[in-house]
Amino acid sequence: MHHFEFKLGDTSNIKPLKAPESLMLKLLKKAEIMPPADKYSYVERRLKEEYMRNRNIKIAVDTCVHCGACIDACPTYITTKDLKNSPVGRAEMLRDIVKRRKNVDDKVLELLYTYYWQCLTCRRCSYVCPFGIDQADITRVVRGILFEAGLANRFAVVTIDKHIETGNLMGITPAATVNIITYFAKEIKNEKGVEVEFHIYRHDQKKMLKFRGGELVGEVERSQWPKAILFPSSADLFLNTETLKGYLTFLHAIKLPFAVNTRCVEVANFGLWTHEKLMKIEAQHYIDAARELGVEMAIFGECGHGWRAFKNVVAPVLEKEGIKVYHIHHLVVKAIKEGRIKLNPEANGDIVYMYQDPCQYSRGGDLYEEPRFIMKHVVKKQVECPQNRQLSWCCGGQAGMLADELKPLRLQYARLWYECAINNGAQHVVRPCSKCKGTLNGIIGDLNKMYGKNLTFGGVMDLVYKALVL
């Protein structure tokens, strides 16, 4: 077995670039946070406040007995052997400040920034810790405090800013959204022989437009607007286009009229990893988009961390207003059980597939069995990774790890799920998460070259698209 050329034991030189001050000030203002005059004393004070308030931090500092269970489970430590890059190592940094009264200076601040942004927030440690310490929750708190002090991952902050400003991570315009979706609707017509129907609400024009087979049918009166809204990923419009085709074709097959609101063409929420106030600002986009259309149903696309934030922050608000919330997989399972769609597993060939649970589906989104149920109906051959469900391996790219400068570390983290796949005979990895797909898209070529394999990847809705008989 080949292994990566990677210096084990010290990852202190691998850290995300810091966001520029101008952008930090802009987002701090949006979050209604006043920048501190002295970042050192501020971070020290806030960490001590959180120690008194947050159960996870208090237990990590006071109760952790260094049993090693979390180290054996932590993908960041397993693949780097840097003790600081582990739940125990990160907890020790807090203990130094809270208990040993170590003053926060440039060196301490740099250590906090480096190692708390190397954490994947995958929550795997929390499922093996005998005290139930959730390092991901601690990471989110520490990152939030660092953000308040003006220190954050540039990639994450730039992404959040773009989302707040445009409604999606990639800054896709309303006109581009229309052009892209209609283009792939025409591709569906060529490949499947069906003219899918859908609606796009141009928020810039305040118009609901109906399309059939990728061609404009016309503007729709308010009384005829569809009662369901679909939230795709902006990456589905560029990278994960088979996933997009899966959404469009499936919803057409079950005859569910739906609309995409150009003000919210996104499933991600990077605020989950950066600061709770930013997460709530981004979450409001989905709430506003659903309210604007007056829908009765909100359908969420394939993204793990996005689903976790949506399920726990957005869904309670929408459900209270009478808007039913579904992950797209919920609807597919329901359609299969009710016999509303016909699927042909032969269409996905004799490839051996492996479903790998995205972290935030399995350890934050309660989505374990639905994807597996769908897989049984859309492929002929599949194998399970022994580390699955609550103990699945992270893709290596969530929590801000998609930054270019973090690729060496991202490759190292990815070794675990990749070796699990090839060692169990898988030829294609299925990860129904926008961030997982984004990660794999950037590293699968490197991994295949290093290991001499030709592993491919995709989402669940990609397979549904191919298997659908129309």
PDB file of C-alpha atoms in Angstrom, residues 111 159 164 208 211 247 277 336 349 355 360 363 367 410 431 435 459:
ATOM      1  CA  LEU A 111      -1.742  27.959  18.233  1.00  0.00           C
ATOM      2  CA  THR A 159     -17.543  32.210   1.213  1.00  0.00           C
ATOM      3  CA  ILE A 164     -24.869  36.791   2.353  1.00  0.00           C
ATOM      4  CA  MET A 208     -42.322  33.368 -11.486  1.00  0.00           C
ATOM      5  CA  PHE A 211     -40.276  26.010 -18.041  1.00  0.00           C
ATOM      6  CA  TYR A 247     -33.563  16.603  -8.569  1.00  0.00           C
ATOM      7  CA  LYS A 277     -24.556  34.673  14.367  1.00  0.00           C
ATOM      8  CA  ILE A 336     -40.304   4.213  -3.754  1.00  0.00           C
ATOM      9  CA  GLY A 349     -24.003  -0.986 -14.342  1.00  0.00           C
ATOM     10  CA  TYR A 355     -22.133   4.515   0.427  1.00  0.00           C
ATOM     11  CA  GLN A 360     -23.290  15.851   9.417  1.00  0.00           C
ATOM     12  CA  ARG A 363     -23.618  12.776  13.443  1.00  0.00           C
ATOM     13  CA  LEU A 367     -30.051  10.734   7.986  1.00  0.00           C
ATOM     14  CA  ARG A 410      -6.872  17.509   3.303  1.00  0.00           C
ATOM     15  CA  ARG A 431     -21.267  10.770  -0.742  1.00  0.00           C
ATOM     16  CA  LYS A 435     -18.860  19.611   0.547  1.00  0.00           C
ATOM     17  CA  GLY A 459     -24.110  11.537  -4.996  1.00  0.00           C
TER      18      GLY A 459
END
